[in-house]
Amino acid sequence: MSSRRSSRSRQSGSSRISDDQISDLVTKLQHLIPELRRRRSDKVSASKVLQETCNYIRNLHREVDDLSDRLSELLASTDDNSAEAAIIRSLLNY
Amino acid sequence: MSFIKVLILKFSSLRTQTMASSDKTINTDVPEKDVFAIHFLQSLSNLTTQNPFNSPDTTNYRARKIKKAAYVSMAKAAGGSSRLWSRALLGRAAKENNKIVRFARRKRKVTWKISSKRRSDQRAPEATDRLRNLVPGGGTMETSKLMEETAHYIKCLSMQVKVMQCLVDGLSPK
């Protein structure tokens, strides 16, 4: 068993996957997700972290969609509601 | 308001930003917010010169263009070819434009992906697959690499969202 592992590490070199590395990355992910950061305890299971990660990414995609829609509407309207809006429009060559 | 002012100063004296290349150790640092903002503003202004916003395009078409510009500028701001997800994103976008994209060959250690993937995926196979579908280029990564790329991708996505929210707030009626 150990010979198999060492032969694998010889092939993959510095990028050998270890359980510690994966759990370390899972913890890192946990700290990034707002839902799980509140919990603070390290007892969140890996599958829960992955599940929440997927939900979080989907939410972010949805936000980008929504903000793109709003931006396209705002940029299409020609009234300058504030000096800031005028500056932004001039920045974007409009 | 002050964020926009700083942004205008930086945008008017635009220089190409160089990002520290990520080495083989696990590094999930992302650039500052203004790097994302500058890239996004630049691609937006390219959009407006190509299709002026008062042309009779449907709002849907414009929104899709803006969304695509957001993802491409985010990938560029995040380091272009130094991340697997950004490479995949830019490659996909270029394919849609029928452009041939060439990235410089990077020396990659050969890993026996088949056996290692099966072993490390036993822990959470379904969730990992779902994650692979969500992260660009995730289909062929090892699990540990996928986690690393996910962390970076999430940070960059939330930066991009913040930048877009700032813009929307700046343009919205007070």
PDB file of C-alpha atoms in Angstrom:
ATOM      1  CA  MET A   1       0.000   0.000   0.000  1.00  0.00           C
ATOM      2  CA  SER A   2       2.728   2.432   0.940  1.00  0.00           C
ATOM      3  CA  SER A   3       4.702   1.598  -2.183  1.00  0.00           C
ATOM      4  CA  ARG A   4       1.669   2.407  -4.292  1.00  0.00           C
ATOM      5  CA  ARG A   5       1.255   5.742  -2.575  1.00  0.00           C
ATOM      6  CA  SER A   6       4.899   6.673  -2.948  1.00  0.00           C
ATOM      7  CA  SER A   7       4.873   5.716  -6.607  1.00  0.00           C
ATOM      8  CA  ARG A   8       1.873   7.968  -7.103  1.00  0.00           C
ATOM      9  CA  SER A   9       3.596  10.844  -5.362  1.00  0.00           C
ATOM     10  CA  ARG A  10       6.632  10.375  -7.544  1.00  0.00           C
ATOM     11  CA  GLN A  11       4.457  10.879 -10.577  1.00  0.00           C
ATOM     12  CA  SER A  12       2.496  13.873  -9.302  1.00  0.00           C
ATOM     13  CA  GLY A  13       5.383  15.568  -7.537  1.00  0.00           C
ATOM     14  CA  SER A  14       4.463  18.632  -5.546  1.00  0.00           C
ATOM     15  CA  SER A  15       0.735  18.367  -6.262  1.00  0.00           C
ATOM     16  CA  ARG A  16       0.122  15.216  -4.231  1.00  0.00           C
ATOM     17  CA  ILE A  17      -3.406  15.199  -2.913  1.00  0.00           C
ATOM     18  CA  SER A  18      -3.626  14.596   0.791  1.00  0.00           C
ATOM     19  CA  ASP A  19      -6.661  14.411   3.003  1.00  0.00           C
ATOM     20  CA  ASP A  20      -5.302  17.292   5.049  1.00  0.00           C
ATOM     21  CA  GLN A  21      -5.037  19.452   1.976  1.00  0.00           C
ATOM     22  CA  ILE A  22      -8.596  18.754   0.960  1.00  0.00           C
ATOM     23  CA  SER A  23     -10.035  19.383   4.405  1.00  0.00           C
ATOM     24  CA  ASP A  24      -7.957  22.536   4.610  1.00  0.00           C
ATOM     25  CA  LEU A  25      -9.459  23.740   1.336  1.00  0.00           C
ATOM     26  CA  VAL A  26     -12.935  22.806   2.522  1.00  0.00           C
ATOM     27  CA  THR A  27     -12.385  24.932   5.636  1.00  0.00           C
ATOM     28  CA  LYS A  28     -11.189  27.783   3.440  1.00  0.00           C
ATOM     29  CA  LEU A  29     -14.322  27.509   1.361  1.00  0.00           C
ATOM     30  CA  GLN A  30     -16.412  27.455   4.481  1.00  0.00           C
ATOM     31  CA  HIS A  31     -14.993  30.798   5.581  1.00  0.00           C
ATOM     32  CA  LEU A  32     -15.805  32.318   2.213  1.00  0.00           C
ATOM     33  CA  ILE A  33     -19.477  31.493   2.196  1.00  0.00           C
ATOM     34  CA  PRO A  34     -21.588  33.958   4.176  1.00  0.00           C
ATOM     35  CA  GLU A  35     -24.123  31.310   5.170  1.00  0.00           C
ATOM     36  CA  LEU A  36     -21.546  29.148   6.881  1.00  0.00           C
ATOM     37  CA  ARG A  37     -19.328  31.860   8.299  1.00  0.00           C
ATOM     38  CA  ARG A  38     -21.923  32.639  10.938  1.00  0.00           C
ATOM     39  CA  ARG A  39     -21.685  29.146  12.354  1.00  0.00           C
ATOM     40  CA  ARG A  40     -17.997  29.499  13.086  1.00  0.00           C
ATOM     41  CA  SER A  41     -17.719  25.959  14.447  1.00  0.00           C
ATOM     42  CA  ASP A  42     -15.566  23.582  12.457  1.00  0.00           C
ATOM     43  CA  LYS A  43     -18.181  20.895  12.636  1.00  0.00           C
ATOM     44  CA  VAL A  44     -19.743  21.651   9.272  1.00  0.00           C
ATOM     45  CA  SER A  45     -19.534  18.583   7.103  1.00  0.00           C
ATOM     46  CA  ALA A  46     -17.729  18.684   3.800  1.00  0.00           C
ATOM     47  CA  SER A  47     -20.849  17.826   1.860  1.00  0.00           C
ATOM     48  CA  LYS A  48     -22.699  20.703   3.518  1.00  0.00           C
ATOM     49  CA  VAL A  49     -19.895  23.074   2.556  1.00  0.00           C
ATOM     50  CA  LEU A  50     -19.998  21.873  -1.036  1.00  0.00           C
ATOM     51  CA  GLN A  51     -23.755  22.156  -1.150  1.00  0.00           C
ATOM     52  CA  GLU A  52     -23.704  25.694   0.194  1.00  0.00           C
ATOM     53  CA  THR A  53     -20.885  26.554  -2.212  1.00  0.00           C
ATOM     54  CA  CYS A  54     -23.018  25.470  -5.150  1.00  0.00           C
ATOM     55  CA  ASN A  55     -25.943  27.518  -3.879  1.00  0.00           C
ATOM     56  CA  TYR A  56     -23.719  30.519  -3.300  1.00  0.00           C
ATOM     57  CA  ILE A  57     -22.241  30.342  -6.810  1.00  0.00           C
ATOM     58  CA  ARG A  58     -25.721  30.063  -8.303  1.00  0.00           C
ATOM     59  CA  ASN A  59     -26.825  33.090  -6.309  1.00  0.00           C
ATOM     60  CA  LEU A  60     -23.843  35.087  -7.519  1.00  0.00           C
ATOM     61  CA  HIS A  61     -24.595  34.138 -11.124  1.00  0.00           C
ATOM     62  CA  ARG A  62     -28.156  35.279 -10.627  1.00  0.00           C
ATOM     63  CA  GLU A  63     -26.967  38.580  -9.164  1.00  0.00           C
ATOM     64  CA  VAL A  64     -24.700  39.176 -12.157  1.00  0.00           C
ATOM     65  CA  ASP A  65     -27.668  38.511 -14.442  1.00  0.00           C
ATOM     66  CA  ASP A  66     -29.896  40.871 -12.524  1.00  0.00           C
ATOM     67  CA  LEU A  67     -27.286  43.623 -12.342  1.00  0.00           C
ATOM     68  CA  SER A  68     -26.593  43.278 -16.068  1.00  0.00           C
ATOM     69  CA  ASP A  69     -30.294  43.795 -16.757  1.00  0.00           C
ATOM     70  CA  ARG A  70     -30.407  46.878 -14.557  1.00  0.00           C
ATOM     71  CA  LEU A  71     -27.237  48.271 -16.053  1.00  0.00           C
ATOM     72  CA  SER A  72     -28.535  47.879 -19.587  1.00  0.00           C
ATOM     73  CA  GLU A  73     -31.740  49.688 -18.652  1.00  0.00           C
ATOM     74  CA  LEU A  74     -29.921  52.493 -16.843  1.00  0.00           C
ATOM     75  CA  LEU A  75     -27.410  53.013 -19.628  1.00  0.00           C
ATOM     76  CA  ALA A  76     -30.162  53.122 -22.225  1.00  0.00           C
ATOM     77  CA  SER A  77     -32.044  55.926 -20.550  1.00  0.00           C
ATOM     78  CA  THR A  78     -30.642  59.282 -21.473  1.00  0.00           C
ATOM     79  CA  ASP A  79     -31.529  61.341 -18.435  1.00  0.00           C
ATOM     80  CA  ASP A  80     -28.638  62.173 -16.168  1.00  0.00           C
ATOM     81  CA  ASN A  81     -30.035  61.905 -12.703  1.00  0.00           C
ATOM     82  CA  SER A  82     -26.932  63.135 -10.976  1.00  0.00           C
ATOM     83  CA  ALA A  83     -23.474  64.448 -11.672  1.00  0.00           C
ATOM     84  CA  GLU A  84     -22.132  61.004 -10.915  1.00  0.00           C
ATOM     85  CA  ALA A  85     -24.308  59.453 -13.601  1.00  0.00           C
ATOM     86  CA  ALA A  86     -23.100  62.024 -16.106  1.00  0.00           C
ATOM     87  CA  ILE A  87     -19.494  61.251 -15.293  1.00  0.00           C
ATOM     88  CA  ILE A  88     -20.021  57.521 -15.659  1.00  0.00           C
ATOM     89  CA  ARG A  89     -21.773  57.984 -18.976  1.00  0.00           C
ATOM     90  CA  SER A  90     -18.974  60.129 -20.289  1.00  0.00           C
ATOM     91  CA  LEU A  91     -16.468  57.528 -19.137  1.00  0.00           C
ATOM     92  CA  LEU A  92     -18.295  54.952 -21.219  1.00  0.00           C
ATOM     93  CA  ASN A  93     -18.267  57.182 -24.293  1.00  0.00           C
ATOM     94  CA  TYR A  94     -21.957  57.775 -24.284  1.00  0.00           C
TER      95      TYR A  94
ATOM     96  CA  MET B   1     -19.151  58.785  -4.267  1.00  0.00           C
ATOM     97  CA  SER B   2     -15.472  58.816  -3.402  1.00  0.00           C
ATOM     98  CA  PHE B   3     -14.988  55.337  -4.838  1.00  0.00           C
ATOM     99  CA  ILE B   4     -16.204  56.561  -8.223  1.00  0.00           C
ATOM    100  CA  LYS B   5     -13.886  59.582  -8.041  1.00  0.00           C
ATOM    101  CA  VAL B   6     -10.858  57.420  -7.361  1.00  0.00           C
ATOM    102  CA  LEU B   7     -11.932  55.152 -10.150  1.00  0.00           C
ATOM    103  CA  ILE B   8     -12.169  58.017 -12.624  1.00  0.00           C
ATOM    104  CA  LEU B   9      -8.651  59.145 -11.806  1.00  0.00           C
ATOM    105  CA  LYS B  10      -7.307  55.664 -12.277  1.00  0.00           C
ATOM    106  CA  PHE B  11      -9.324  54.987 -15.400  1.00  0.00           C
ATOM    107  CA  SER B  12      -8.095  58.093 -17.151  1.00  0.00           C
ATOM    108  CA  SER B  13      -4.499  57.033 -16.699  1.00  0.00           C
ATOM    109  CA  LEU B  14      -4.992  53.424 -17.589  1.00  0.00           C
ATOM    110  CA  ARG B  15      -2.015  51.186 -17.599  1.00  0.00           C
ATOM    111  CA  THR B  16      -1.975  47.448 -18.010  1.00  0.00           C
ATOM    112  CA  GLN B  17      -2.170  45.853 -14.617  1.00  0.00           C
ATOM    113  CA  THR B  18       0.120  42.984 -13.908  1.00  0.00           C
ATOM    114  CA  MET B  19      -0.937  40.492 -11.348  1.00  0.00           C
ATOM    115  CA  ALA B  20       1.387  38.384  -9.287  1.00  0.00           C
ATOM    116  CA  SER B  21       1.442  34.979 -10.893  1.00  0.00           C
ATOM    117  CA  SER B  22       0.127  32.198  -8.724  1.00  0.00           C
ATOM    118  CA  ASP B  23       2.690  29.578  -7.961  1.00  0.00           C
ATOM    119  CA  LYS B  24       2.134  25.945  -7.143  1.00  0.00           C
ATOM    120  CA  THR B  25       1.306  26.550  -3.480  1.00  0.00           C
ATOM    121  CA  ILE B  26      -2.336  27.130  -2.691  1.00  0.00           C
ATOM    122  CA  ASN B  27      -2.895  30.829  -3.243  1.00  0.00           C
ATOM    123  CA  THR B  28      -6.366  32.250  -3.495  1.00  0.00           C
ATOM    124  CA  ASP B  29      -5.612  35.951  -3.352  1.00  0.00           C
ATOM    125  CA  VAL B  30      -7.588  38.135  -5.678  1.00  0.00           C
ATOM    126  CA  PRO B  31      -6.720  41.625  -6.901  1.00  0.00           C
ATOM    127  CA  GLU B  32      -8.258  44.744  -5.391  1.00  0.00           C
ATOM    128  CA  LYS B  33     -11.740  45.889  -6.303  1.00  0.00           C
ATOM    129  CA  ASP B  34     -10.501  48.653  -8.576  1.00  0.00           C
ATOM    130  CA  VAL B  35      -8.713  46.181 -10.855  1.00  0.00           C
ATOM    131  CA  PHE B  36     -12.040  44.515 -11.534  1.00  0.00           C
ATOM    132  CA  ALA B  37     -13.726  47.885 -11.913  1.00  0.00           C
ATOM    133  CA  ILE B  38     -11.226  49.175 -14.430  1.00  0.00           C
ATOM    134  CA  HIS B  39     -11.452  46.075 -16.586  1.00  0.00           C
ATOM    135  CA  PHE B  40     -15.240  46.161 -16.482  1.00  0.00           C
ATOM    136  CA  LEU B  41     -15.449  49.873 -17.353  1.00  0.00           C
ATOM    137  CA  GLN B  42     -13.062  49.334 -20.210  1.00  0.00           C
ATOM    138  CA  SER B  43     -15.079  46.501 -21.704  1.00  0.00           C
ATOM    139  CA  LEU B  44     -18.299  48.462 -21.188  1.00  0.00           C
ATOM    140  CA  SER B  45     -16.893  51.441 -23.041  1.00  0.00           C
ATOM    141  CA  ASN B  46     -15.813  49.131 -25.865  1.00  0.00           C
ATOM    142  CA  LEU B  47     -19.386  47.875 -25.992  1.00  0.00           C
ATOM    143  CA  THR B  48     -20.853  51.358 -26.219  1.00  0.00           C
ATOM    144  CA  THR B  49     -18.555  52.359 -29.059  1.00  0.00           C
ATOM    145  CA  GLN B  50     -19.525  49.244 -30.998  1.00  0.00           C
ATOM    146  CA  ASN B  51     -23.262  49.476 -30.350  1.00  0.00           C
ATOM    147  CA  PRO B  52     -24.305  52.862 -29.051  1.00  0.00           C
ATOM    148  CA  PHE B  53     -26.878  52.494 -26.354  1.00  0.00           C
ATOM    149  CA  ASN B  54     -29.497  54.592 -28.058  1.00  0.00           C
ATOM    150  CA  SER B  55     -29.634  52.225 -31.045  1.00  0.00           C
ATOM    151  CA  PRO B  56     -32.803  50.181 -31.350  1.00  0.00           C
ATOM    152  CA  ASP B  57     -31.436  47.006 -29.775  1.00  0.00           C
ATOM    153  CA  THR B  58     -33.652  45.098 -27.451  1.00  0.00           C
ATOM    154  CA  THR B  59     -32.897  45.460 -23.763  1.00  0.00           C
ATOM    155  CA  ASN B  60     -32.375  41.718 -23.606  1.00  0.00           C
ATOM    156  CA  TYR B  61     -29.619  41.818 -26.228  1.00  0.00           C
ATOM    157  CA  ARG B  62     -27.870  44.657 -24.436  1.00  0.00           C
ATOM    158  CA  ALA B  63     -28.169  42.888 -21.095  1.00  0.00           C
ATOM    159  CA  ARG B  64     -26.638  39.733 -22.544  1.00  0.00           C
ATOM    160  CA  LYS B  65     -23.769  41.730 -23.982  1.00  0.00           C
ATOM    161  CA  ILE B  66     -23.177  43.391 -20.643  1.00  0.00           C
ATOM    162  CA  LYS B  67     -23.306  40.062 -18.846  1.00  0.00           C
ATOM    163  CA  LYS B  68     -20.740  38.593 -21.220  1.00  0.00           C
ATOM    164  CA  ALA B  69     -18.546  41.665 -20.815  1.00  0.00           C
ATOM    165  CA  ALA B  70     -18.801  41.248 -17.049  1.00  0.00           C
ATOM    166  CA  TYR B  71     -17.571  37.654 -17.114  1.00  0.00           C
ATOM    167  CA  VAL B  72     -14.789  38.323 -19.599  1.00  0.00           C
ATOM    168  CA  SER B  73     -13.527  41.381 -17.755  1.00  0.00           C
ATOM    169  CA  MET B  74     -13.696  39.469 -14.472  1.00  0.00           C
ATOM    170  CA  ALA B  75     -11.608  36.663 -15.951  1.00  0.00           C
ATOM    171  CA  LYS B  76      -9.068  39.154 -17.252  1.00  0.00           C
ATOM    172  CA  ALA B  77      -8.910  41.043 -13.970  1.00  0.00           C
ATOM    173  CA  ALA B  78      -8.416  37.806 -12.082  1.00  0.00           C
ATOM    174  CA  GLY B  79      -5.279  37.019 -14.034  1.00  0.00           C
ATOM    175  CA  GLY B  80      -6.316  35.786 -17.453  1.00  0.00           C
ATOM    176  CA  SER B  81      -4.373  32.639 -18.131  1.00  0.00           C
ATOM    177  CA  SER B  82      -2.964  32.098 -14.659  1.00  0.00           C
ATOM    178  CA  ARG B  83      -6.133  30.437 -13.401  1.00  0.00           C
ATOM    179  CA  LEU B  84      -7.845  27.402 -14.853  1.00  0.00           C
ATOM    180  CA  TRP B  85     -11.342  28.838 -14.503  1.00  0.00           C
ATOM    181  CA  SER B  86     -10.423  32.148 -16.132  1.00  0.00           C
ATOM    182  CA  ARG B  87      -8.699  30.349 -18.993  1.00  0.00           C
ATOM    183  CA  ALA B  88     -11.787  28.227 -19.529  1.00  0.00           C
ATOM    184  CA  LEU B  89     -14.041  31.294 -19.381  1.00  0.00           C
ATOM    185  CA  LEU B  90     -11.961  33.285 -21.855  1.00  0.00           C
ATOM    186  CA  GLY B  91     -11.633  30.281 -24.145  1.00  0.00           C
ATOM    187  CA  ARG B  92     -15.375  29.775 -24.120  1.00  0.00           C
ATOM    188  CA  ALA B  93     -16.054  33.446 -24.815  1.00  0.00           C
ATOM    189  CA  ALA B  94     -13.566  33.514 -27.662  1.00  0.00           C
ATOM    190  CA  LYS B  95     -15.114  30.407 -29.161  1.00  0.00           C
ATOM    191  CA  GLU B  96     -18.462  32.184 -29.191  1.00  0.00           C
ATOM    192  CA  ASN B  97     -16.841  34.987 -31.131  1.00  0.00           C
ATOM    193  CA  ASN B  98     -15.146  32.450 -33.417  1.00  0.00           C
ATOM    194  CA  LYS B  99     -11.756  33.688 -32.390  1.00  0.00           C
ATOM    195  CA  ILE B 100      -8.815  31.356 -32.048  1.00  0.00           C
ATOM    196  CA  VAL B 101      -7.361  31.736 -28.595  1.00  0.00           C
ATOM    197  CA  ARG B 102      -3.804  30.675 -27.905  1.00  0.00           C
ATOM    198  CA  PHE B 103      -2.444  30.540 -24.392  1.00  0.00           C
ATOM    199  CA  ALA B 104       1.237  30.184 -23.741  1.00  0.00           C
ATOM    200  CA  ARG B 105       2.137  26.601 -22.976  1.00  0.00           C
ATOM    201  CA  ARG B 106       2.483  26.124 -19.226  1.00  0.00           C
ATOM    202  CA  LYS B 107       4.605  23.341 -17.852  1.00  0.00           C
ATOM    203  CA  ARG B 108       2.200  21.100 -15.994  1.00  0.00           C
ATOM    204  CA  LYS B 109       3.156  18.057 -13.996  1.00  0.00           C
ATOM    205  CA  VAL B 110       1.471  14.992 -15.388  1.00  0.00           C
ATOM    206  CA  THR B 111      -0.925  13.556 -12.841  1.00  0.00           C
ATOM    207  CA  TRP B 112      -2.722  10.285 -13.286  1.00  0.00           C
ATOM    208  CA  LYS B 113      -6.103  11.909 -13.189  1.00  0.00           C
ATOM    209  CA  ILE B 114      -8.294   8.857 -13.606  1.00  0.00           C
ATOM    210  CA  SER B 115      -7.241   6.888 -10.553  1.00  0.00           C
ATOM    211  CA  SER B 116      -6.741   9.882  -8.300  1.00  0.00           C
ATOM    212  CA  LYS B 117     -10.081  11.433  -9.231  1.00  0.00           C
ATOM    213  CA  ARG B 118     -12.004   8.299  -8.425  1.00  0.00           C
ATOM    214  CA  ARG B 119     -10.372   7.922  -5.036  1.00  0.00           C
ATOM    215  CA  SER B 120     -10.891  11.460  -3.813  1.00  0.00           C
ATOM    216  CA  ASP B 121     -14.391  11.748  -5.248  1.00  0.00           C
ATOM    217  CA  GLN B 122     -15.692   8.923  -3.110  1.00  0.00           C
ATOM    218  CA  ARG B 123     -16.276  11.348  -0.294  1.00  0.00           C
ATOM    219  CA  ALA B 124     -18.889  13.586  -1.911  1.00  0.00           C
ATOM    220  CA  PRO B 125     -19.446  12.566  -5.528  1.00  0.00           C
ATOM    221  CA  GLU B 126     -22.686  14.353  -6.316  1.00  0.00           C
ATOM    222  CA  ALA B 127     -21.859  17.711  -4.784  1.00  0.00           C
ATOM    223  CA  THR B 128     -18.469  17.707  -6.456  1.00  0.00           C
ATOM    224  CA  ASP B 129     -20.056  17.046  -9.828  1.00  0.00           C
ATOM    225  CA  ARG B 130     -22.496  19.888  -9.308  1.00  0.00           C
ATOM    226  CA  LEU B 131     -19.584  22.134  -8.428  1.00  0.00           C
ATOM    227  CA  ARG B 132     -17.756  21.053 -11.557  1.00  0.00           C
ATOM    228  CA  ASN B 133     -20.707  22.178 -13.632  1.00  0.00           C
ATOM    229  CA  LEU B 134     -20.760  25.573 -11.969  1.00  0.00           C
ATOM    230  CA  VAL B 135     -17.082  26.468 -12.048  1.00  0.00           C
ATOM    231  CA  PRO B 136     -15.731  27.120 -15.564  1.00  0.00           C
ATOM    232  CA  GLY B 137     -13.338  24.422 -16.651  1.00  0.00           C
ATOM    233  CA  GLY B 138     -14.171  22.328 -13.638  1.00  0.00           C
ATOM    234  CA  GLY B 139     -14.892  19.170 -15.559  1.00  0.00           C
ATOM    235  CA  THR B 140     -11.332  17.939 -15.820  1.00  0.00           C
ATOM    236  CA  MET B 141      -9.790  19.172 -12.591  1.00  0.00           C
ATOM    237  CA  GLU B 142      -8.663  17.118  -9.685  1.00  0.00           C
ATOM    238  CA  THR B 143     -10.775  17.584  -6.597  1.00  0.00           C
ATOM    239  CA  SER B 144      -8.208  19.561  -4.636  1.00  0.00           C
ATOM    240  CA  LYS B 145      -7.575  21.808  -7.619  1.00  0.00           C
ATOM    241  CA  LEU B 146     -11.309  22.224  -8.030  1.00  0.00           C
ATOM    242  CA  MET B 147     -11.617  23.449  -4.449  1.00  0.00           C
ATOM    243  CA  GLU B 148      -8.823  25.930  -4.934  1.00  0.00           C
ATOM    244  CA  GLU B 149     -10.295  27.217  -8.172  1.00  0.00           C
ATOM    245  CA  THR B 150     -13.725  27.437  -6.570  1.00  0.00           C
ATOM    246  CA  ALA B 151     -12.402  29.597  -3.744  1.00  0.00           C
ATOM    247  CA  HIS B 152     -10.738  31.966  -6.183  1.00  0.00           C
ATOM    248  CA  TYR B 153     -13.775  31.984  -8.456  1.00  0.00           C
ATOM    249  CA  ILE B 154     -16.102  32.838  -5.586  1.00  0.00           C
ATOM    250  CA  LYS B 155     -13.901  35.721  -4.456  1.00  0.00           C
ATOM    251  CA  CYS B 156     -13.701  37.125  -7.977  1.00  0.00           C
ATOM    252  CA  LEU B 157     -17.426  36.725  -8.557  1.00  0.00           C
ATOM    253  CA  SER B 158     -18.280  38.620  -5.389  1.00  0.00           C
ATOM    254  CA  MET B 159     -15.839  41.386  -6.362  1.00  0.00           C
ATOM    255  CA  GLN B 160     -17.473  41.647  -9.758  1.00  0.00           C
ATOM    256  CA  VAL B 161     -20.912  41.825  -8.148  1.00  0.00           C
ATOM    257  CA  LYS B 162     -19.730  44.625  -5.838  1.00  0.00           C
ATOM    258  CA  VAL B 163     -18.336  46.579  -8.783  1.00  0.00           C
ATOM    259  CA  MET B 164     -21.550  46.226 -10.762  1.00  0.00           C
ATOM    260  CA  GLN B 165     -23.626  47.218  -7.745  1.00  0.00           C
ATOM    261  CA  CYS B 166     -21.497  50.363  -7.347  1.00  0.00           C
ATOM    262  CA  LEU B 167     -22.108  51.254 -10.968  1.00  0.00           C
ATOM    263  CA  VAL B 168     -25.828  50.679 -10.704  1.00  0.00           C
ATOM    264  CA  ASP B 169     -25.959  52.795  -7.550  1.00  0.00           C
ATOM    265  CA  GLY B 170     -24.018  55.560  -9.290  1.00  0.00           C
ATOM    266  CA  LEU B 171     -26.329  55.572 -12.259  1.00  0.00           C
ATOM    267  CA  SER B 172     -29.595  55.206 -10.376  1.00  0.00           C
ATOM    268  CA  PRO B 173     -31.813  58.186  -9.712  1.00  0.00           C
ATOM    269  CA  LYS B 174     -31.128  59.678  -6.313  1.00  0.00           C
TER     270      LYS B 174
END
